CSV table of C-alpha atoms and ligand atoms in Angstrom, one decimal:
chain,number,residue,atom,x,y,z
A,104,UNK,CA,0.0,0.0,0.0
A,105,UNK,CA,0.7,3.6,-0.1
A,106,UNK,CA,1.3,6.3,3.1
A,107,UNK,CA,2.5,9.1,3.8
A,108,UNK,CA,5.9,8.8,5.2
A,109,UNK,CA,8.7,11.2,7.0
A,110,UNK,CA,11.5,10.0,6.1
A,111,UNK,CA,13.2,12.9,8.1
A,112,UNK,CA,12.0,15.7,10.4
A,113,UNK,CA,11.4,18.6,8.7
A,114,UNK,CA,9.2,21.1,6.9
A,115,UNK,CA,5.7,20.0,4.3
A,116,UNK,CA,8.6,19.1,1.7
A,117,UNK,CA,9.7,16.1,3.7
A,118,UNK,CA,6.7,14.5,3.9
A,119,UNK,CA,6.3,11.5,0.9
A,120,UNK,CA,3.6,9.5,-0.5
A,121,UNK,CA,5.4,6.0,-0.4
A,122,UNK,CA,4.8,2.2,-0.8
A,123,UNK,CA,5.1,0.6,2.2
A,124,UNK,CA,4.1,-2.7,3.9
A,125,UNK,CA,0.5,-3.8,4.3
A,126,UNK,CA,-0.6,-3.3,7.8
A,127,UNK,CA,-2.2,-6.8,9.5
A,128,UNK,CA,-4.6,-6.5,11.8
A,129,UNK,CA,-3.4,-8.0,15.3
A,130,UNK,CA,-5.7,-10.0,18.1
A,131,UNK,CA,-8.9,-7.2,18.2
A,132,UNK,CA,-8.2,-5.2,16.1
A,133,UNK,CA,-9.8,-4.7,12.4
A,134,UNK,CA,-8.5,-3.9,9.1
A,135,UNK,CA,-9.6,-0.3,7.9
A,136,UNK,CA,-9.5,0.8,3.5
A,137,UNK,CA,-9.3,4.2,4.2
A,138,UNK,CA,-11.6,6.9,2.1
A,139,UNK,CA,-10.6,10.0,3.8
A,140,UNK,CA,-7.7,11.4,7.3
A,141,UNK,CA,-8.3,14.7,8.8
A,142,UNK,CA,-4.9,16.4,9.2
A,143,UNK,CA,-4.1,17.4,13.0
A,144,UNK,CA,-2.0,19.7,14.6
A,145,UNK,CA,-0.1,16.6,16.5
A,146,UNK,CA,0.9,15.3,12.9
A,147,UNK,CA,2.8,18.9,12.1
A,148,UNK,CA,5.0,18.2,15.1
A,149,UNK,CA,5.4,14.8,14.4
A,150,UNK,CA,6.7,16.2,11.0
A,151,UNK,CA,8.9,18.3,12.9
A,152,UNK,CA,10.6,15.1,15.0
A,153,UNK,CA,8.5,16.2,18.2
A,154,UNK,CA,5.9,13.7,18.8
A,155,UNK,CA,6.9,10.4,18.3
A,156,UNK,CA,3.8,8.2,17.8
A,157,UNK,CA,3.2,5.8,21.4
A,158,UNK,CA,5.4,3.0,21.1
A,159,UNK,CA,3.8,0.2,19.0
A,160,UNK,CA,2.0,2.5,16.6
A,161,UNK,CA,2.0,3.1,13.0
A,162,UNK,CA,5.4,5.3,12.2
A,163,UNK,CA,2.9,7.1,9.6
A,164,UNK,CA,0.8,10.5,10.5
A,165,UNK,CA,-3.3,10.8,10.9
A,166,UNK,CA,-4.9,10.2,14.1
A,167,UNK,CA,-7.6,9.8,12.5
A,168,UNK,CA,-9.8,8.3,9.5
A,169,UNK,CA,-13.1,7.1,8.0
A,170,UNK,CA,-13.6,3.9,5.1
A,171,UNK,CA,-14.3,0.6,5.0
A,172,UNK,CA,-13.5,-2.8,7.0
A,173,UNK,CA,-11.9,-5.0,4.9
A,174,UNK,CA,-10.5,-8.1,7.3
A,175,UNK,CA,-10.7,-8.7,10.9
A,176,UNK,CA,-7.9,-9.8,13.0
A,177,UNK,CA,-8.9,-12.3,15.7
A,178,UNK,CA,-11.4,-12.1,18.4
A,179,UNK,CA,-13.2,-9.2,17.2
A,180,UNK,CA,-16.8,-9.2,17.6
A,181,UNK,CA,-19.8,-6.6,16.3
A,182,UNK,CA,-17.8,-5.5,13.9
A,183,UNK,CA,-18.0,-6.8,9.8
A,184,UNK,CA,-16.3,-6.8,6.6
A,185,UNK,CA,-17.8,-3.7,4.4
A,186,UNK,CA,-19.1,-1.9,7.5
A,187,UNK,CA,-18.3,1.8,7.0
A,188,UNK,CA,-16.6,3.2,10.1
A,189,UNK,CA,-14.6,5.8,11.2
A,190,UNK,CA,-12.0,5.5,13.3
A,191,UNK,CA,-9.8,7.6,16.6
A,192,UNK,CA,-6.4,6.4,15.4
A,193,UNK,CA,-2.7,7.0,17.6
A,194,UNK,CA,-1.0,7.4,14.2
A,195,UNK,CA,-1.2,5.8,11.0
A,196,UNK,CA,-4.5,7.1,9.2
A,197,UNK,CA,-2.4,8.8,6.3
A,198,UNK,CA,-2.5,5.8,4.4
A,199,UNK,CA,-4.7,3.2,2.1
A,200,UNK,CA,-4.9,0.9,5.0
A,201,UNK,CA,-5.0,1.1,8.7
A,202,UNK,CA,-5.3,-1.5,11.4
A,203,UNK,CA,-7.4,-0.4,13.9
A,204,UNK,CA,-8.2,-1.5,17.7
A,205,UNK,CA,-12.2,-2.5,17.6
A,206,UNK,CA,-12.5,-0.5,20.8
A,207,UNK,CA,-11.7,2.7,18.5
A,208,UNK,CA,-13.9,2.4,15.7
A,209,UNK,CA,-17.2,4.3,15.4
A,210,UNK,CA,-20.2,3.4,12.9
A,211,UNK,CA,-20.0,6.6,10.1
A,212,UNK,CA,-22.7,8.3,11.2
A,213,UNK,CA,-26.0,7.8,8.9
A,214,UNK,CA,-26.6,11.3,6.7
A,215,UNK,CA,-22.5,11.6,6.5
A,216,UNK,CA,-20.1,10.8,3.7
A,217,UNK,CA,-16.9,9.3,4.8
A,218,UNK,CA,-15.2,12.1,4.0
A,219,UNK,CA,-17.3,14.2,6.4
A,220,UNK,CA,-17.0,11.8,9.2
A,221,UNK,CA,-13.1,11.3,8.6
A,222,UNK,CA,-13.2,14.7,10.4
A,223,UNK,CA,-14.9,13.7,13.5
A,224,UNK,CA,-13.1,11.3,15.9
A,225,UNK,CA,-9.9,13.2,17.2
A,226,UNK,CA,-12.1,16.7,18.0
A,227,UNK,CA,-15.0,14.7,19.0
A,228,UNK,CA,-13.2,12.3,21.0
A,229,UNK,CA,-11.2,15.1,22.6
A,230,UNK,CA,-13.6,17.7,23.6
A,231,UNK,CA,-16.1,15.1,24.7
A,232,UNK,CA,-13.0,13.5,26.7
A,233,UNK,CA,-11.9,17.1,28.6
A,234,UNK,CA,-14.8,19.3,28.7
A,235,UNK,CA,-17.4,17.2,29.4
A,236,UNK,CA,-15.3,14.3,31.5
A,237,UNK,CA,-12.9,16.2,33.2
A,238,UNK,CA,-14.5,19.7,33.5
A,239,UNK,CA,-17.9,18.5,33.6
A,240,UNK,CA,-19.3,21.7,31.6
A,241,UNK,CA,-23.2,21.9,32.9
A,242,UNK,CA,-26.2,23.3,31.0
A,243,UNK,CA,-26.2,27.6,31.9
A,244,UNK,CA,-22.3,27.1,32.3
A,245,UNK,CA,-19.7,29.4,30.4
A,246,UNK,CA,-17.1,27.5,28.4
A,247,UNK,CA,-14.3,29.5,27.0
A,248,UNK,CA,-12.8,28.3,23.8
A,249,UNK,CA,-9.2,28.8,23.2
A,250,UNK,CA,-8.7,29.2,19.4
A,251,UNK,CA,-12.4,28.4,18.2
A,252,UNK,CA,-11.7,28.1,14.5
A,253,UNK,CA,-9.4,25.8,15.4
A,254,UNK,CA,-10.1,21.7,14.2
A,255,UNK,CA,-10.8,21.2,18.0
A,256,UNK,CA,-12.5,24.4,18.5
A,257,UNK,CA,-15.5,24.7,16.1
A,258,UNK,CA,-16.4,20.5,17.8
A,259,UNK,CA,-16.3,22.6,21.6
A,260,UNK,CA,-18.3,25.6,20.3
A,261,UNK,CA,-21.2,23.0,18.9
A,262,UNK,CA,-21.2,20.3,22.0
A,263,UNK,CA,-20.7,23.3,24.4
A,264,UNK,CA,-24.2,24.9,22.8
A,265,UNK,CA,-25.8,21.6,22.4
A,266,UNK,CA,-25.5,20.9,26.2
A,267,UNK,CA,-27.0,24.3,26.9
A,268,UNK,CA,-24.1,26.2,27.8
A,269,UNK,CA,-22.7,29.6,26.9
A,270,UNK,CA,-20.2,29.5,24.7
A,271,UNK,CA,-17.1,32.3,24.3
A,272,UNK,CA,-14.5,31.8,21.9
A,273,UNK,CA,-11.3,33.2,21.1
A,274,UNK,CA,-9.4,33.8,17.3
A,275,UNK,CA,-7.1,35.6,15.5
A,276,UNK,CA,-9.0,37.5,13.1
A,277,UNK,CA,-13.0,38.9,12.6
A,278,UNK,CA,-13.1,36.2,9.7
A,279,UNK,CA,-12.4,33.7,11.8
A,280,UNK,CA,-15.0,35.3,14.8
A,281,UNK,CA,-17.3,35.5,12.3
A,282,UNK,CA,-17.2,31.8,11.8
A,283,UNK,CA,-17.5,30.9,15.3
A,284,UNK,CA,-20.5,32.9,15.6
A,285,UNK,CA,-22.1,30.8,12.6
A,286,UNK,CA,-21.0,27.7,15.1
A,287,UNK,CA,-23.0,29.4,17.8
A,288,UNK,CA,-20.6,31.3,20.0
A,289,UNK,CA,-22.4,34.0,21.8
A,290,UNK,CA,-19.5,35.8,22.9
A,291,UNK,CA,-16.6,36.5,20.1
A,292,UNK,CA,-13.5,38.0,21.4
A,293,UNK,CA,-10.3,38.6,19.0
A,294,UNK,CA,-7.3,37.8,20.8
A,295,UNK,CA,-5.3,40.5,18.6
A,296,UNK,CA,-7.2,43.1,19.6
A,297,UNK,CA,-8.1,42.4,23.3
A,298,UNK,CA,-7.4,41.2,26.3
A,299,UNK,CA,-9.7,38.5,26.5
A,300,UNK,CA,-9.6,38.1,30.3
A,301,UNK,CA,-11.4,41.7,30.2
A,302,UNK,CA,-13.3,41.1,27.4
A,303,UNK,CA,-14.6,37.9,29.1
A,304,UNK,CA,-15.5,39.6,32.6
A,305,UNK,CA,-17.4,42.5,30.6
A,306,UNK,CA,-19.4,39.4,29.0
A,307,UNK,CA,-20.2,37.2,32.0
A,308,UNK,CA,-21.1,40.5,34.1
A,309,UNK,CA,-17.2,40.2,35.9
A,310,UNK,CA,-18.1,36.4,36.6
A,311,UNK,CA,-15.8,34.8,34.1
A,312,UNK,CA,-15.7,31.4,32.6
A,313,UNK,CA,-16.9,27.6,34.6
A,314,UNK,CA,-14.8,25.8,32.2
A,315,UNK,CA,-11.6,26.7,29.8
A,316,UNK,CA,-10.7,24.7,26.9
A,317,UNK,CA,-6.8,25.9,26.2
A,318,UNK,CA,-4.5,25.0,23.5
A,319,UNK,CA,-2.1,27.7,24.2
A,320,UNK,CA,-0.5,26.7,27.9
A,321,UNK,CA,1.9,28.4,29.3
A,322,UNK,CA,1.6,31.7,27.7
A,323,UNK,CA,-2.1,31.7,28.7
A,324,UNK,CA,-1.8,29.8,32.6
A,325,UNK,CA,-1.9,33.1,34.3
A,326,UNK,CA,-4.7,35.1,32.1
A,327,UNK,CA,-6.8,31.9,31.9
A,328,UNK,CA,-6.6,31.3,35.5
A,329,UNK,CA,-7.9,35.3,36.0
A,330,UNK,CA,-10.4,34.5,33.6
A,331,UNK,CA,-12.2,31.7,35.2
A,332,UNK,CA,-15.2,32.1,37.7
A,333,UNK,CA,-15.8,30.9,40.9
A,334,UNK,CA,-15.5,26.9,41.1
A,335,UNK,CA,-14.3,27.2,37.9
A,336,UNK,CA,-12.2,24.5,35.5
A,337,UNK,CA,-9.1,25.2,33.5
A,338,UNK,CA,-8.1,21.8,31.2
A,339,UNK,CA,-5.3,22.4,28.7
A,340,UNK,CA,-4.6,20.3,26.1
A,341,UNK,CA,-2.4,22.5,23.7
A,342,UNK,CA,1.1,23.7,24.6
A,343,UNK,CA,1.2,26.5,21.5
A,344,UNK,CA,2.5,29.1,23.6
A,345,UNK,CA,5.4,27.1,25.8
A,346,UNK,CA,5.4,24.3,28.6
A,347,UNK,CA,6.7,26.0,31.3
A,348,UNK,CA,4.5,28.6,32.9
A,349,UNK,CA,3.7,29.9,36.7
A,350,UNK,CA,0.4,30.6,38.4
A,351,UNK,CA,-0.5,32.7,41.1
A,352,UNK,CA,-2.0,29.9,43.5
A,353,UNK,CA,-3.9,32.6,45.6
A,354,UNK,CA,-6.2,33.4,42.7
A,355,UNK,CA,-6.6,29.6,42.2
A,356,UNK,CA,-7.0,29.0,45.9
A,357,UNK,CA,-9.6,31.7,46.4
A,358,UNK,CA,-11.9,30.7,43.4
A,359,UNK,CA,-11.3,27.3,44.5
A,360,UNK,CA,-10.3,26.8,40.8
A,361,UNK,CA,-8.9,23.2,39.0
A,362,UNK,CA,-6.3,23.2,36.5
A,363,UNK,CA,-6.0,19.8,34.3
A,364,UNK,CA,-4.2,18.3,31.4
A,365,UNK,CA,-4.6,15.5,29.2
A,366,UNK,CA,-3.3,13.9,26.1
A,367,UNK,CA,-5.6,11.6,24.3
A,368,UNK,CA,-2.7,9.9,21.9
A,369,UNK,CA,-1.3,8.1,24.4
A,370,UNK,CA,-3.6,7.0,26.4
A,371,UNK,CA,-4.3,2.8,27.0
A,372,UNK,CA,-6.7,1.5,24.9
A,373,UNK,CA,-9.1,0.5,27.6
A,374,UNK,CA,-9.3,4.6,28.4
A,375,UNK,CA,-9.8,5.4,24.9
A,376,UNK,CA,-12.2,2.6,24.2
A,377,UNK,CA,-14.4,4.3,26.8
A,378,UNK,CA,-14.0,7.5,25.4
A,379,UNK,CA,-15.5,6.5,22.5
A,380,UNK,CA,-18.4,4.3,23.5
A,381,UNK,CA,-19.1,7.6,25.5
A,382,UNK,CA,-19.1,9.5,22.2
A,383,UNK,CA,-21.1,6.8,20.0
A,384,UNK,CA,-23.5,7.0,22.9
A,385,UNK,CA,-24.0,11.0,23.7
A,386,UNK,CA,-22.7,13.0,20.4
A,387,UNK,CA,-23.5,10.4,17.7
A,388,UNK,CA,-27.1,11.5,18.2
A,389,UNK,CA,-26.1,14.8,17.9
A,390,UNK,CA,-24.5,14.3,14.6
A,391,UNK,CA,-27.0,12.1,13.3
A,392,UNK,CA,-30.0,15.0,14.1
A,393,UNK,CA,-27.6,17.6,12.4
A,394,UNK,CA,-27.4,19.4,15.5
A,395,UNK,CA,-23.1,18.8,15.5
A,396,UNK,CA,-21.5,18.7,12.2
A,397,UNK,CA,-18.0,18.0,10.9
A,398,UNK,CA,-16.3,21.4,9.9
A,399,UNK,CA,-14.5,20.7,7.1
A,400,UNK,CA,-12.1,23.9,5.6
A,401,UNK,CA,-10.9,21.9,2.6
A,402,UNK,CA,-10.4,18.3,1.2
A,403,UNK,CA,-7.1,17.6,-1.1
A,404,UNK,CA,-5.7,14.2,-2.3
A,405,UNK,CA,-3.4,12.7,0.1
A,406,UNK,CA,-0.6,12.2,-1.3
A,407,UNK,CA,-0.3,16.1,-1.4
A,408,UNK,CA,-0.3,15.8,2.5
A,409,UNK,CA,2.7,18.8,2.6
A,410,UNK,CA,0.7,21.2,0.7
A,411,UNK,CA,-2.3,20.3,3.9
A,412,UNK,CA,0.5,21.0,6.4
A,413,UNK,CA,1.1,23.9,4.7
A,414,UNK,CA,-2.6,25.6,4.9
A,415,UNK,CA,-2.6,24.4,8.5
A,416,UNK,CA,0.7,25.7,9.6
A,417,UNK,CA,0.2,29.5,8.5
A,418,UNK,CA,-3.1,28.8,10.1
A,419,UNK,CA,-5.6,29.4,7.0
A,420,UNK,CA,-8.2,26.9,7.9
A,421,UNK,CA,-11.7,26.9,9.9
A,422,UNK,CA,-12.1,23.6,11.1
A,423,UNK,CA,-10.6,20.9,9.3
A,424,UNK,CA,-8.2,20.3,6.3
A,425,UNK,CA,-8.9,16.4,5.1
A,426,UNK,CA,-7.0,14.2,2.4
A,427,UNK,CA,-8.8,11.8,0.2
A,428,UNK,CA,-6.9,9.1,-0.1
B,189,NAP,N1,-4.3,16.9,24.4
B,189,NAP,C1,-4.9,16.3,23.4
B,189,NAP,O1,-5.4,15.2,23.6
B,189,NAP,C2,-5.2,17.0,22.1
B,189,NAP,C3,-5.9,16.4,21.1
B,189,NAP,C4,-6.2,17.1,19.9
B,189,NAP,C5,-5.7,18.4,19.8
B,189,NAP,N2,-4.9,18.9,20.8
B,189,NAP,C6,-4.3,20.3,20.6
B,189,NAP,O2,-5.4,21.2,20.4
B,189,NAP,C7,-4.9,22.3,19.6
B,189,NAP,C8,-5.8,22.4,18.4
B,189,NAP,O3,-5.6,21.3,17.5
B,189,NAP,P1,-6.1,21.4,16.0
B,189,NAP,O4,-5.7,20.2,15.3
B,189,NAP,O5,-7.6,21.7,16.1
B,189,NAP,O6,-5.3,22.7,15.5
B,189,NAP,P2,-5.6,23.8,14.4
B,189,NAP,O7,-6.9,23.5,13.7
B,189,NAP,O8,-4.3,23.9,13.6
B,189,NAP,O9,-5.8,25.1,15.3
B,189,NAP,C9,-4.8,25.7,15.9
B,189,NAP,C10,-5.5,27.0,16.4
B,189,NAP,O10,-4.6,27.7,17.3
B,189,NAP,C11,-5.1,29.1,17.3
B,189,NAP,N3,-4.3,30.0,18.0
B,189,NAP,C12,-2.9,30.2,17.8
B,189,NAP,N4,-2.5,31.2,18.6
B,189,NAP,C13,-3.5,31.5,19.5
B,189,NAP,C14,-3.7,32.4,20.6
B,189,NAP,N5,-2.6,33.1,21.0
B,189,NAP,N6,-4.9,32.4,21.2
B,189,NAP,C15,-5.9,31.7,20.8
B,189,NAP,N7,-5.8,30.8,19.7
B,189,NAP,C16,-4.6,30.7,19.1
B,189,NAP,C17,-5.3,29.4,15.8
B,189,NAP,O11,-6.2,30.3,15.7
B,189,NAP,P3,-6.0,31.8,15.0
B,189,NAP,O12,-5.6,31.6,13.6
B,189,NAP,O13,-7.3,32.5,15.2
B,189,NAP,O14,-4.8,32.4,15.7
B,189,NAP,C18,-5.8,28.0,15.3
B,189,NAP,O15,-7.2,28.0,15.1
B,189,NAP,C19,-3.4,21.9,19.3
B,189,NAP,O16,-2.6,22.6,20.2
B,189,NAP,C20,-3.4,20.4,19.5
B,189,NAP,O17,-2.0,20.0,19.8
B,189,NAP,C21,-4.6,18.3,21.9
């Protein structure tokens, strides 16, 4: 078969659509023809040589992808040859073939192409996983949104709404706002332009946000910290802006605030299988009555995977960049 490889670290350039060896499907897992891979963030820095895939997984990007079952390895059950799925992957999704742990593999949702749903899993999986999991985001609740437009950030703006809760969001440019507010944020603040910990008070009446989704870290920890209400939940699960940060834990202490982080790559498969029969059982409804919908930016073959990294790296895209493969 055919994948994108890397055979070095480097920029788009490096990466190459090469022949490579079939994947077999181990004990529970399935075989996966893959239609379509959303492109992730994670798979730029694995470009760069700064996320190795967990040991054990495929060398080759996409963390996620949607096709069709074509063998299954031993011992799986409820699962068939020429189902359509879609599938929360820790690597390997760039490719014409994929084995897949049955524990990861969602049904594509009825009403959506594969295409569509090949954009689904990883900001599904992951908002569902910290926002509603870990912060436990309630119906009245504020949720701030780090980078809305974002792949992760237009899934947190719809499941944020759909729950019932009050959705801000933060971006890089009134295009990009503008988008957001399509998705339903009620509260659009450009990060540019102003400070959103003010901006966010002056919206919430100087209450703040219950629950932050960040991708920025440590360049954010203090400002998201002032920024969230009473009782309030901070999870971060981006490090764009640096690792190493410092809180004031006074202003933590006196909202009696949480901060969490979490990685969903590398996570045992018993954790993520959960994750996802949470998701097949609360969002795949959603999806299925139209009320959450892939956001898809643009859709380009996959063996022009560099010019994808390309769009996402200078940050063109709302939503999600996929490759047909
Ligand atoms: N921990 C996990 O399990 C997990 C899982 C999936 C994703 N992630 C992380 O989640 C983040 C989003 O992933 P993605 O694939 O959805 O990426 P993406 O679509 O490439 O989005 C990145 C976003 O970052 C925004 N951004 C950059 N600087 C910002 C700032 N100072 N303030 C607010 N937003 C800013 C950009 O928005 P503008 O253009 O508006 O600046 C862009 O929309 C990444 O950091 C990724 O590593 C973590």
């Amino acid at each position: 078969m055919y994948a994108i490889t890397i055979p070095e670290p480097g920029g788009p350039e490096v990466l190459a659509w090469a022949e490579v060896p079939d994947p077999v499907p181990a004990a529970g897992e399935v075989l996966v023809e893959v239609v379509a891979s959303a492109v992730n963030r994670a798979d730029l820095l694995q470009r760069q040589g700064f996320y190795d895939p967990p040991p054990g997984s495929s060398p080759y990007p996409g963390l996620e992808c949607a096709g069709r079952i074509v063998a299954l390895g031993p011992g799986v059950a409820g699962w068939a040859v020429g189902d359509e799925v879609c599938a929360l992957l820790s690597g390997g999704g760039h490719a014409q073939r994929v084995a897949v742990p049955a524990g990861q593999l969602l049904p594509v949702p009825k009403g959506l192409s594969p295409i569509e749903a090949a954009a689904l899993p990883e900001a599904v999986c992951t908002v569902w996983s910290n926002v509603f999991q870990v912060a436990h985001l309630r119906p009245g609740e504020t949720l701030l949104v780090q980078g809305g437009a974002s792949g992760i950030g237009t899934m947190a703006i719809q499941l944020g709404k759909a729950v019932g809760a009050r959705v801000a969001v933060t971006a890089g440019s009134a295009a990009k706002l503008a988008r957001c507010a399509e998705l339903g944020a009620d509260i659009t603040i450009d990060y540019r332009e102003q400070d959103f910990v003010a901006a966010l008070r002056e919206a919430t009446d100087g209450a703040g946000a219950d629950v932050i989704l960040d991708i920025i870290g440590a360049k954010y920890l203090q400002r998201n910290v002032d920024a969230l209400a009473v009782n309030g939940r901070l999870v971060i699960i981006g490090l764009q802006g640096g690792v190493k940060g410092e809180i004031n834990l006074n202003t933590l202490l006196r909202k009696r605030a949480a901060v969490a982080a979490t990685n969903l790559r590398g996570r045992p498969l018993g954790e993520k299988a959960a994750i996802v029969a949470a998701v097949r059982e609360h969002v795949w409804p959603l999806v299925e009555s139209g009320v959450v919908k892939p956001v898809i930016d643009r859709v380009l073959p996959m063996a022009d995977a560099g010019a994808a990294h390309q769009v996402v790296e200078a940050g063109e895209q709302v939503g999600k960049v996929v490759l047909q493969a």
